[in-house]
């Protein structure tokens, strides 16, 4: 397999058509089709399914796509590391962070990072857990700073806990009074904002509810968006599980209101996730260290 073949496969997966994929990688449609066909012959496997609606990957193609993204990311990282050794620039740092980390200490982390690597390319994504882990696995990002249940990560990812978040509920349910309220009452009071991730805040909250006799919520809005959660919990009658620490962020105090709960609040560790066996280069390791220092100070 060659680099341009892997790039062709990734482009087809992302764009869903030969024409758009060819434009994305600056090849003619003929050249891109040839690259894919040569890879199929090499592997003796069909990678693409064509239909009037476009092109999509077969199960074999999807399996190869995971490796293709990781190989291309490793190649880019190797090139950047060599350039760094030759004094031709710092390698880029690609990070995904939970919205909680962004609110608590992202600005301070970046400022500390820049004291040592003032010109290193830095890419930061604000992502929920369901989006973060796939990006880690395919090499789109170098590390993630997130809150997660470590037991769900699998053998390919490594988690370093830096602190613990207490999870509370926020919203503007004025009609209920000051509380504290039992979860059985809150379950019926308004829609809850959750996401489908199996190891993050929403999963901890689902387990918490079940432990206290709430087997199912009547109304749930699937909401893996920090901005949508903020709007619905502050301007609409919705309940959002949120780390208690962010309710003390000065500009959020005017919007978020904690809902007092009678039951003990659940907790979730926050820390750094990397691919197991993947060694971070200098700038990425320094960013991780800056994040550790700021999180420990904040928590």
PDB file of C-alpha atoms in Angstrom:
ATOM      1  CA  UNK A   1       0.000   0.000   0.000  1.00  0.00           C
ATOM      2  CA  UNK A   2       1.196   3.472  -0.873  1.00  0.00           C
ATOM      3  CA  UNK A   3       0.477   6.821   0.688  1.00  0.00           C
ATOM      4  CA  UNK A   4      -1.565   8.167  -2.217  1.00  0.00           C
ATOM      5  CA  UNK A   5      -3.722   5.027  -2.141  1.00  0.00           C
ATOM      6  CA  UNK A   6      -4.472   5.477   1.549  1.00  0.00           C
ATOM      7  CA  UNK A   7      -5.222   9.150   0.963  1.00  0.00           C
ATOM      8  CA  UNK A   8      -7.614   8.195  -1.820  1.00  0.00           C
ATOM      9  CA  UNK A   9      -9.456   5.772   0.440  1.00  0.00           C
ATOM     10  CA  UNK A  10      -9.816   8.351   3.224  1.00  0.00           C
ATOM     11  CA  UNK A  11     -11.017  10.995   0.755  1.00  0.00           C
ATOM     12  CA  UNK A  12     -13.701   8.691  -0.675  1.00  0.00           C
ATOM     13  CA  UNK A  13     -14.891   7.815   2.827  1.00  0.00           C
ATOM     14  CA  UNK A  14     -15.132  11.486   3.786  1.00  0.00           C
ATOM     15  CA  UNK A  15     -16.716  12.827   0.575  1.00  0.00           C
ATOM     16  CA  UNK A  16     -18.846   9.923  -0.658  1.00  0.00           C
ATOM     17  CA  UNK A  17     -18.062  10.398  -4.339  1.00  0.00           C
ATOM     18  CA  UNK A  18     -15.114   9.861  -6.663  1.00  0.00           C
ATOM     19  CA  UNK A  19     -15.350  13.369  -8.087  1.00  0.00           C
ATOM     20  CA  UNK A  20     -15.314  15.181  -4.745  1.00  0.00           C
ATOM     21  CA  UNK A  21     -12.643  12.853  -3.373  1.00  0.00           C
ATOM     22  CA  UNK A  22     -10.414  13.481  -6.412  1.00  0.00           C
ATOM     23  CA  UNK A  23     -10.742  17.241  -5.949  1.00  0.00           C
ATOM     24  CA  UNK A  24      -9.862  16.926  -2.263  1.00  0.00           C
ATOM     25  CA  UNK A  25      -6.555  15.128  -2.926  1.00  0.00           C
ATOM     26  CA  UNK A  26      -5.721  17.039  -6.141  1.00  0.00           C
ATOM     27  CA  UNK A  27      -5.920  14.007  -8.435  1.00  0.00           C
ATOM     28  CA  UNK A  28      -7.902  13.343 -11.557  1.00  0.00           C
ATOM     29  CA  UNK A  29     -10.863  10.999 -11.197  1.00  0.00           C
ATOM     30  CA  UNK A  30      -9.031   8.499 -13.374  1.00  0.00           C
ATOM     31  CA  UNK A  31      -5.900   8.598 -11.207  1.00  0.00           C
ATOM     32  CA  UNK A  32      -7.881   8.248  -7.979  1.00  0.00           C
ATOM     33  CA  UNK A  33      -9.903   5.321  -9.352  1.00  0.00           C
ATOM     34  CA  UNK A  34      -6.699   3.649 -10.489  1.00  0.00           C
ATOM     35  CA  UNK A  35      -5.103   4.075  -7.052  1.00  0.00           C
ATOM     36  CA  UNK A  36      -8.078   2.462  -5.356  1.00  0.00           C
ATOM     37  CA  UNK A  37      -8.244  -0.371  -7.870  1.00  0.00           C
ATOM     38  CA  UNK A  38      -4.525  -1.114  -7.439  1.00  0.00           C
ATOM     39  CA  UNK A  39      -5.019  -1.290  -3.679  1.00  0.00           C
ATOM     40  CA  UNK A  40      -7.945  -3.683  -4.100  1.00  0.00           C
ATOM     41  CA  UNK A  41      -5.815  -5.922  -6.317  1.00  0.00           C
ATOM     42  CA  UNK A  42      -2.954  -5.810  -3.820  1.00  0.00           C
ATOM     43  CA  UNK A  43      -5.245  -6.775  -0.927  1.00  0.00           C
ATOM     44  CA  UNK A  44      -7.426  -9.098  -3.030  1.00  0.00           C
ATOM     45  CA  UNK A  45     -10.480  -7.493  -1.456  1.00  0.00           C
ATOM     46  CA  UNK A  46     -13.322  -5.218  -2.561  1.00  0.00           C
ATOM     47  CA  UNK A  47     -13.078  -1.902  -0.742  1.00  0.00           C
ATOM     48  CA  UNK A  48     -15.840   0.154  -2.388  1.00  0.00           C
ATOM     49  CA  UNK A  49     -19.512  -0.201  -3.220  1.00  0.00           C
ATOM     50  CA  UNK A  50     -20.829   2.019  -6.008  1.00  0.00           C
ATOM     51  CA  UNK A  51     -24.469   3.062  -6.365  1.00  0.00           C
ATOM     52  CA  UNK A  52     -26.467   5.917  -7.956  1.00  0.00           C
ATOM     53  CA  UNK A  53     -26.300   7.663  -4.565  1.00  0.00           C
ATOM     54  CA  UNK A  54     -22.495   7.646  -4.522  1.00  0.00           C
ATOM     55  CA  UNK A  55     -19.658   5.500  -3.218  1.00  0.00           C
ATOM     56  CA  UNK A  56     -19.319   3.931   0.197  1.00  0.00           C
ATOM     57  CA  UNK A  57     -16.853   1.571   1.801  1.00  0.00           C
ATOM     58  CA  UNK A  58     -17.453  -2.145   2.229  1.00  0.00           C
ATOM     59  CA  UNK A  59     -16.920  -3.703   5.680  1.00  0.00           C
ATOM     60  CA  UNK A  60     -13.353  -4.512   4.605  1.00  0.00           C
ATOM     61  CA  UNK A  61     -12.911  -0.941   3.423  1.00  0.00           C
ATOM     62  CA  UNK A  62     -14.161   0.432   6.732  1.00  0.00           C
ATOM     63  CA  UNK A  63     -11.717  -1.762   8.610  1.00  0.00           C
ATOM     64  CA  UNK A  64      -8.874  -0.548   6.409  1.00  0.00           C
ATOM     65  CA  UNK A  65     -10.022   3.073   6.820  1.00  0.00           C
ATOM     66  CA  UNK A  66      -9.190   2.973  10.533  1.00  0.00           C
ATOM     67  CA  UNK A  67      -5.634   1.843   9.769  1.00  0.00           C
ATOM     68  CA  UNK A  68      -5.275   4.261   6.850  1.00  0.00           C
ATOM     69  CA  UNK A  69      -6.054   7.292   9.012  1.00  0.00           C
ATOM     70  CA  UNK A  70      -3.658   6.143  11.701  1.00  0.00           C
ATOM     71  CA  UNK A  71      -0.843   5.430   9.200  1.00  0.00           C
ATOM     72  CA  UNK A  72      -1.243   8.826   7.538  1.00  0.00           C
ATOM     73  CA  UNK A  73      -1.260  10.569  10.923  1.00  0.00           C
ATOM     74  CA  UNK A  74       1.902   8.711  11.985  1.00  0.00           C
ATOM     75  CA  UNK A  75       3.603   9.662   8.707  1.00  0.00           C
ATOM     76  CA  UNK A  76       2.751  13.329   9.234  1.00  0.00           C
ATOM     77  CA  UNK A  77       3.984  13.137  12.815  1.00  0.00           C
ATOM     78  CA  UNK A  78       7.247  11.493  11.765  1.00  0.00           C
ATOM     79  CA  UNK A  79       7.849  14.184   9.174  1.00  0.00           C
ATOM     80  CA  UNK A  80       7.131  16.937  11.698  1.00  0.00           C
ATOM     81  CA  UNK A  81       9.474  15.351  14.256  1.00  0.00           C
ATOM     82  CA  UNK A  82      12.336  15.195  11.767  1.00  0.00           C
ATOM     83  CA  UNK A  83      11.772  18.824  10.797  1.00  0.00           C
ATOM     84  CA  UNK A  84      11.861  19.715  14.482  1.00  0.00           C
ATOM     85  CA  UNK A  85      15.199  17.899  14.923  1.00  0.00           C
ATOM     86  CA  UNK A  86      16.600  19.831  11.980  1.00  0.00           C
ATOM     87  CA  UNK A  87      15.467  23.137  13.464  1.00  0.00           C
ATOM     88  CA  UNK A  88      12.815  23.672  10.812  1.00  0.00           C
ATOM     89  CA  UNK A  89       9.867  24.186  13.155  1.00  0.00           C
ATOM     90  CA  UNK A  90       7.975  22.546  15.997  1.00  0.00           C
ATOM     91  CA  UNK A  91       5.686  19.576  15.342  1.00  0.00           C
ATOM     92  CA  UNK A  92       1.961  20.380  15.597  1.00  0.00           C
ATOM     93  CA  UNK A  93      -0.063  19.593  18.709  1.00  0.00           C
ATOM     94  CA  UNK A  94      -3.581  18.232  18.121  1.00  0.00           C
ATOM     95  CA  UNK A  95      -5.821  18.060  21.170  1.00  0.00           C
ATOM     96  CA  UNK A  96      -9.480  17.400  21.957  1.00  0.00           C
ATOM     97  CA  UNK A  97     -10.829  18.784  25.215  1.00  0.00           C
ATOM     98  CA  UNK A  98     -14.088  18.361  27.073  1.00  0.00           C
ATOM     99  CA  UNK A  99     -16.173  21.551  27.399  1.00  0.00           C
ATOM    100  CA  UNK A 100     -15.580  21.372  31.162  1.00  0.00           C
ATOM    101  CA  UNK A 101     -11.820  21.668  30.696  1.00  0.00           C
ATOM    102  CA  UNK A 102     -12.342  24.543  28.242  1.00  0.00           C
ATOM    103  CA  UNK A 103     -14.392  26.467  30.790  1.00  0.00           C
ATOM    104  CA  UNK A 104     -12.168  25.739  33.770  1.00  0.00           C
ATOM    105  CA  UNK A 105      -8.613  26.131  32.544  1.00  0.00           C
ATOM    106  CA  UNK A 106      -8.068  26.032  28.766  1.00  0.00           C
ATOM    107  CA  UNK A 107      -6.940  29.667  28.533  1.00  0.00           C
ATOM    108  CA  UNK A 108      -4.424  29.222  31.344  1.00  0.00           C
ATOM    109  CA  UNK A 109      -3.152  25.958  29.819  1.00  0.00           C
ATOM    110  CA  UNK A 110      -2.550  27.562  26.426  1.00  0.00           C
ATOM    111  CA  UNK A 111      -0.822  30.555  28.001  1.00  0.00           C
ATOM    112  CA  UNK A 112       1.522  28.263  29.958  1.00  0.00           C
ATOM    113  CA  UNK A 113       2.130  26.119  26.838  1.00  0.00           C
ATOM    114  CA  UNK A 114       3.161  29.209  24.833  1.00  0.00           C
ATOM    115  CA  UNK A 115       5.875  30.106  27.333  1.00  0.00           C
ATOM    116  CA  UNK A 116       7.904  27.197  25.971  1.00  0.00           C
ATOM    117  CA  UNK A 117       6.528  26.608  22.472  1.00  0.00           C
ATOM    118  CA  UNK A 118       5.496  30.023  21.222  1.00  0.00           C
ATOM    119  CA  UNK A 119       5.268  29.066  17.552  1.00  0.00           C
ATOM    120  CA  UNK A 120       4.206  25.420  17.600  1.00  0.00           C
ATOM    121  CA  UNK A 121       1.056  24.820  15.503  1.00  0.00           C
ATOM    122  CA  UNK A 122      -1.782  24.113  17.935  1.00  0.00           C
ATOM    123  CA  UNK A 123      -5.160  22.564  17.079  1.00  0.00           C
ATOM    124  CA  UNK A 124      -7.824  22.353  19.808  1.00  0.00           C
ATOM    125  CA  UNK A 125     -11.216  20.701  19.354  1.00  0.00           C
ATOM    126  CA  UNK A 126     -14.100  21.065  21.773  1.00  0.00           C
ATOM    127  CA  UNK A 127     -15.566  17.554  21.738  1.00  0.00           C
ATOM    128  CA  UNK A 128     -17.771  15.227  23.740  1.00  0.00           C
ATOM    129  CA  UNK A 129     -16.529  11.751  24.601  1.00  0.00           C
ATOM    130  CA  UNK A 130     -18.447  10.048  21.780  1.00  0.00           C
ATOM    131  CA  UNK A 131     -16.487  12.188  19.303  1.00  0.00           C
ATOM    132  CA  UNK A 132     -13.150  12.236  21.120  1.00  0.00           C
ATOM    133  CA  UNK A 133     -12.300   8.530  21.331  1.00  0.00           C
ATOM    134  CA  UNK A 134     -12.665   7.788  17.580  1.00  0.00           C
ATOM    135  CA  UNK A 135     -10.387  10.751  16.816  1.00  0.00           C
ATOM    136  CA  UNK A 136      -7.777   9.386  19.205  1.00  0.00           C
ATOM    137  CA  UNK A 137      -7.928   5.931  17.679  1.00  0.00           C
ATOM    138  CA  UNK A 138      -7.468   7.092  14.081  1.00  0.00           C
ATOM    139  CA  UNK A 139      -4.691   9.576  14.885  1.00  0.00           C
ATOM    140  CA  UNK A 140      -6.692  12.745  14.204  1.00  0.00           C
ATOM    141  CA  UNK A 141      -5.600  13.997  17.637  1.00  0.00           C
ATOM    142  CA  UNK A 142      -2.552  13.306  19.812  1.00  0.00           C
ATOM    143  CA  UNK A 143      -4.265  13.397  23.183  1.00  0.00           C
ATOM    144  CA  UNK A 144      -7.595  14.102  24.810  1.00  0.00           C
ATOM    145  CA  UNK A 145      -8.373  15.874  28.057  1.00  0.00           C
ATOM    146  CA  UNK A 146     -11.728  14.578  29.163  1.00  0.00           C
ATOM    147  CA  UNK A 147     -13.871  13.113  31.933  1.00  0.00           C
ATOM    148  CA  UNK A 148     -14.339   9.383  31.451  1.00  0.00           C
ATOM    149  CA  UNK A 149     -14.996   6.062  33.169  1.00  0.00           C
ATOM    150  CA  UNK A 150     -11.598   4.376  32.541  1.00  0.00           C
ATOM    151  CA  UNK A 151     -13.070   0.872  32.377  1.00  0.00           C
ATOM    152  CA  UNK A 152     -14.830   1.624  29.074  1.00  0.00           C
ATOM    153  CA  UNK A 153     -11.725   2.689  27.137  1.00  0.00           C
ATOM    154  CA  UNK A 154     -10.477  -0.695  25.971  1.00  0.00           C
ATOM    155  CA  UNK A 155      -6.962  -2.047  25.655  1.00  0.00           C
ATOM    156  CA  UNK A 156      -5.811   0.418  22.974  1.00  0.00           C
ATOM    157  CA  UNK A 157      -6.174   3.593  25.055  1.00  0.00           C
ATOM    158  CA  UNK A 158      -4.479   4.710  28.261  1.00  0.00           C
ATOM    159  CA  UNK A 159      -6.008   7.058  30.864  1.00  0.00           C
ATOM    160  CA  UNK A 160      -4.174   9.159  33.452  1.00  0.00           C
ATOM    161  CA  UNK A 161      -6.524  10.538  36.102  1.00  0.00           C
ATOM    162  CA  UNK A 162      -5.677  14.071  37.245  1.00  0.00           C
ATOM    163  CA  UNK A 163      -8.678  14.849  39.430  1.00  0.00           C
ATOM    164  CA  UNK A 164     -12.327  14.134  40.137  1.00  0.00           C
ATOM    165  CA  UNK A 165     -15.433  16.035  39.095  1.00  0.00           C
ATOM    166  CA  UNK A 166     -18.621  16.066  41.141  1.00  0.00           C
ATOM    167  CA  UNK A 167     -21.622  15.918  38.809  1.00  0.00           C
ATOM    168  CA  UNK A 168     -24.683  17.991  39.702  1.00  0.00           C
ATOM    169  CA  UNK A 169     -27.797  19.144  37.834  1.00  0.00           C
ATOM    170  CA  UNK A 170     -28.438  22.599  36.406  1.00  0.00           C
ATOM    171  CA  UNK A 171     -31.497  24.300  34.966  1.00  0.00           C
ATOM    172  CA  UNK A 172     -34.082  26.984  35.662  1.00  0.00           C
ATOM    173  CA  UNK A 173     -37.013  25.055  37.111  1.00  0.00           C
ATOM    174  CA  UNK A 174     -38.361  27.928  39.228  1.00  0.00           C
ATOM    175  CA  UNK A 175     -41.742  26.285  39.774  1.00  0.00           C
ATOM    176  CA  UNK A 176     -40.162  23.494  41.821  1.00  0.00           C
ATOM    177  CA  UNK A 177     -38.829  25.732  44.556  1.00  0.00           C
ATOM    178  CA  UNK A 178     -35.348  25.744  46.130  1.00  0.00           C
ATOM    179  CA  UNK A 179     -35.182  22.032  47.006  1.00  0.00           C
ATOM    180  CA  UNK A 180     -33.429  19.768  47.645  1.00  0.00           C
ATOM    181  CA  UNK A 181     -35.437  17.565  45.285  1.00  0.00           C
ATOM    182  CA  UNK A 182     -35.471  13.803  44.941  1.00  0.00           C
ATOM    183  CA  UNK A 183     -34.422  12.317  41.617  1.00  0.00           C
ATOM    184  CA  UNK A 184     -37.818  10.636  41.243  1.00  0.00           C
ATOM    185  CA  UNK A 185     -39.409  14.105  41.227  1.00  0.00           C
ATOM    186  CA  UNK A 186     -36.864  15.650  38.865  1.00  0.00           C
ATOM    187  CA  UNK A 187     -37.240  12.739  36.435  1.00  0.00           C
ATOM    188  CA  UNK A 188     -40.823  13.866  35.772  1.00  0.00           C
ATOM    189  CA  UNK A 189     -40.249  17.620  35.944  1.00  0.00           C
ATOM    190  CA  UNK A 190     -38.568  18.414  32.610  1.00  0.00           C
ATOM    191  CA  UNK A 191     -36.609  16.958  29.697  1.00  0.00           C
ATOM    192  CA  UNK A 192     -33.077  15.822  30.555  1.00  0.00           C
ATOM    193  CA  UNK A 193     -30.162  16.605  28.224  1.00  0.00           C
ATOM    194  CA  UNK A 194     -27.933  13.557  27.726  1.00  0.00           C
ATOM    195  CA  UNK A 195     -25.700  12.105  25.037  1.00  0.00           C
ATOM    196  CA  UNK A 196     -25.136   8.545  23.899  1.00  0.00           C
ATOM    197  CA  UNK A 197     -21.544   8.121  25.092  1.00  0.00           C
ATOM    198  CA  UNK A 198     -21.107   5.008  27.215  1.00  0.00           C
ATOM    199  CA  UNK A 199     -18.351   6.208  29.526  1.00  0.00           C
ATOM    200  CA  UNK A 200     -18.876   9.884  30.201  1.00  0.00           C
ATOM    201  CA  UNK A 201     -21.095  12.161  32.256  1.00  0.00           C
ATOM    202  CA  UNK A 202     -24.347  10.908  30.741  1.00  0.00           C
ATOM    203  CA  UNK A 203     -23.505   7.284  31.537  1.00  0.00           C
ATOM    204  CA  UNK A 204     -22.582   8.161  35.127  1.00  0.00           C
ATOM    205  CA  UNK A 205     -25.907   9.978  35.468  1.00  0.00           C
ATOM    206  CA  UNK A 206     -27.873   7.053  34.009  1.00  0.00           C
ATOM    207  CA  UNK A 207     -26.246   4.721  36.546  1.00  0.00           C
ATOM    208  CA  UNK A 208     -26.904   7.241  39.340  1.00  0.00           C
ATOM    209  CA  UNK A 209     -30.585   7.420  38.429  1.00  0.00           C
ATOM    210  CA  UNK A 210     -30.882   3.626  38.304  1.00  0.00           C
ATOM    211  CA  UNK A 211     -29.249   3.279  41.737  1.00  0.00           C
ATOM    212  CA  UNK A 212     -31.961   5.529  43.164  1.00  0.00           C
ATOM    213  CA  UNK A 213     -34.920   3.835  41.543  1.00  0.00           C
ATOM    214  CA  UNK A 214     -35.311   5.819  38.316  1.00  0.00           C
ATOM    215  CA  UNK A 215     -35.115   3.142  35.640  1.00  0.00           C
ATOM    216  CA  UNK A 216     -36.082   5.371  32.721  1.00  0.00           C
ATOM    217  CA  UNK A 217     -36.526   9.086  32.084  1.00  0.00           C
ATOM    218  CA  UNK A 218     -39.833  10.048  30.389  1.00  0.00           C
ATOM    219  CA  UNK A 219     -38.202  12.801  28.329  1.00  0.00           C
ATOM    220  CA  UNK A 220     -34.617  12.796  27.034  1.00  0.00           C
ATOM    221  CA  UNK A 221     -33.074  15.103  24.452  1.00  0.00           C
ATOM    222  CA  UNK A 222     -29.961  13.705  22.765  1.00  0.00           C
ATOM    223  CA  UNK A 223     -27.634  16.670  23.074  1.00  0.00           C
ATOM    224  CA  UNK A 224     -23.874  16.184  22.450  1.00  0.00           C
ATOM    225  CA  UNK A 225     -23.416  19.946  22.102  1.00  0.00           C
ATOM    226  CA  UNK A 226     -22.159  22.313  24.786  1.00  0.00           C
ATOM    227  CA  UNK A 227     -23.794  25.362  23.195  1.00  0.00           C
ATOM    228  CA  UNK A 228     -27.179  23.678  22.757  1.00  0.00           C
ATOM    229  CA  UNK A 229     -27.004  22.416  26.340  1.00  0.00           C
ATOM    230  CA  UNK A 230     -26.287  25.922  27.605  1.00  0.00           C
ATOM    231  CA  UNK A 231     -29.201  27.412  25.657  1.00  0.00           C
ATOM    232  CA  UNK A 232     -31.724  24.736  26.653  1.00  0.00           C
ATOM    233  CA  UNK A 233     -30.754  24.702  30.330  1.00  0.00           C
ATOM    234  CA  UNK A 234     -30.748  28.491  30.715  1.00  0.00           C
ATOM    235  CA  UNK A 235     -33.526  29.597  28.358  1.00  0.00           C
ATOM    236  CA  UNK A 236     -35.707  26.485  28.287  1.00  0.00           C
ATOM    237  CA  UNK A 237     -37.156  24.182  30.911  1.00  0.00           C
ATOM    238  CA  UNK A 238     -34.487  21.476  30.712  1.00  0.00           C
ATOM    239  CA  UNK A 239     -32.203  19.672  33.145  1.00  0.00           C
ATOM    240  CA  UNK A 240     -28.545  19.283  32.232  1.00  0.00           C
ATOM    241  CA  UNK A 241     -26.038  17.163  34.200  1.00  0.00           C
ATOM    242  CA  UNK A 242     -22.947  19.292  34.659  1.00  0.00           C
ATOM    243  CA  UNK A 243     -19.711  19.259  36.655  1.00  0.00           C
ATOM    244  CA  UNK A 244     -20.294  21.338  39.748  1.00  0.00           C
ATOM    245  CA  UNK A 245     -16.978  23.156  39.319  1.00  0.00           C
ATOM    246  CA  UNK A 246     -18.112  25.021  36.195  1.00  0.00           C
ATOM    247  CA  UNK A 247     -21.075  26.591  38.007  1.00  0.00           C
ATOM    248  CA  UNK A 248     -18.559  28.837  39.765  1.00  0.00           C
ATOM    249  CA  UNK A 249     -17.169  30.214  36.479  1.00  0.00           C
ATOM    250  CA  UNK A 250     -17.976  33.946  36.847  1.00  0.00           C
ATOM    251  CA  UNK A 251     -19.716  34.578  33.535  1.00  0.00           C
ATOM    252  CA  UNK A 252     -21.789  31.388  33.856  1.00  0.00           C
ATOM    253  CA  UNK A 253     -23.139  32.317  37.296  1.00  0.00           C
ATOM    254  CA  UNK A 254     -25.663  34.631  35.611  1.00  0.00           C
ATOM    255  CA  UNK A 255     -27.033  31.801  33.451  1.00  0.00           C
ATOM    256  CA  UNK A 256     -26.691  28.418  35.135  1.00  0.00           C
ATOM    257  CA  UNK A 257     -28.559  27.609  38.315  1.00  0.00           C
ATOM    258  CA  UNK A 258     -27.825  24.488  40.323  1.00  0.00           C
ATOM    259  CA  UNK A 259     -30.780  22.238  41.098  1.00  0.00           C
ATOM    260  CA  UNK A 260     -30.387  21.003  44.663  1.00  0.00           C
ATOM    261  CA  UNK A 261     -30.636  17.209  44.807  1.00  0.00           C
ATOM    262  CA  UNK A 262     -31.436  15.154  47.907  1.00  0.00           C
ATOM    263  CA  UNK A 263     -29.376  12.124  46.864  1.00  0.00           C
ATOM    264  CA  UNK A 264     -25.530  12.084  47.079  1.00  0.00           C
ATOM    265  CA  UNK A 265     -23.995  13.383  43.854  1.00  0.00           C
ATOM    266  CA  UNK A 266     -22.001  11.069  41.547  1.00  0.00           C
ATOM    267  CA  UNK A 267     -18.360  11.624  40.619  1.00  0.00           C
ATOM    268  CA  UNK A 268     -16.300  11.154  37.463  1.00  0.00           C
ATOM    269  CA  UNK A 269     -12.504  11.268  36.988  1.00  0.00           C
ATOM    270  CA  UNK A 270     -11.013  13.776  34.571  1.00  0.00           C
ATOM    271  CA  UNK A 271      -7.598  13.380  32.994  1.00  0.00           C
ATOM    272  CA  UNK A 272      -5.550  12.670  29.893  1.00  0.00           C
ATOM    273  CA  UNK A 273      -6.214   9.929  27.349  1.00  0.00           C
ATOM    274  CA  UNK A 274      -3.651   8.799  24.745  1.00  0.00           C
ATOM    275  CA  UNK A 275      -3.214   5.821  22.460  1.00  0.00           C
ATOM    276  CA  UNK A 276      -1.450   3.076  24.373  1.00  0.00           C
ATOM    277  CA  UNK A 277       2.149   2.756  23.263  1.00  0.00           C
ATOM    278  CA  UNK A 278       2.069   6.134  21.518  1.00  0.00           C
ATOM    279  CA  UNK A 279       4.887   8.396  22.646  1.00  0.00           C
ATOM    280  CA  UNK A 280       4.025  12.094  22.656  1.00  0.00           C
ATOM    281  CA  UNK A 281       6.627  14.416  21.153  1.00  0.00           C
ATOM    282  CA  UNK A 282       8.001  17.407  23.051  1.00  0.00           C
ATOM    283  CA  UNK A 283       5.281  19.998  22.378  1.00  0.00           C
ATOM    284  CA  UNK A 284       2.419  17.543  22.921  1.00  0.00           C
ATOM    285  CA  UNK A 285       3.939  16.265  26.172  1.00  0.00           C
ATOM    286  CA  UNK A 286       4.405  19.841  27.380  1.00  0.00           C
ATOM    287  CA  UNK A 287       0.763  20.632  26.581  1.00  0.00           C
ATOM    288  CA  UNK A 288      -0.261  17.571  28.622  1.00  0.00           C
ATOM    289  CA  UNK A 289       1.907  18.746  31.516  1.00  0.00           C
ATOM    290  CA  UNK A 290       0.405  22.243  31.356  1.00  0.00           C
ATOM    291  CA  UNK A 291      -3.062  20.693  31.478  1.00  0.00           C
ATOM    292  CA  UNK A 292      -2.085  18.581  34.515  1.00  0.00           C
ATOM    293  CA  UNK A 293      -0.787  21.609  36.389  1.00  0.00           C
ATOM    294  CA  UNK A 294      -3.846  23.746  35.673  1.00  0.00           C
ATOM    295  CA  UNK A 295      -6.348  20.982  36.462  1.00  0.00           C
ATOM    296  CA  UNK A 296      -4.675  20.179  39.789  1.00  0.00           C
ATOM    297  CA  UNK A 297      -4.695  23.827  40.732  1.00  0.00           C
ATOM    298  CA  UNK A 298      -8.332  24.260  39.704  1.00  0.00           C
ATOM    299  CA  UNK A 299      -9.670  21.065  41.317  1.00  0.00           C
TER     300      UNK A 299
END
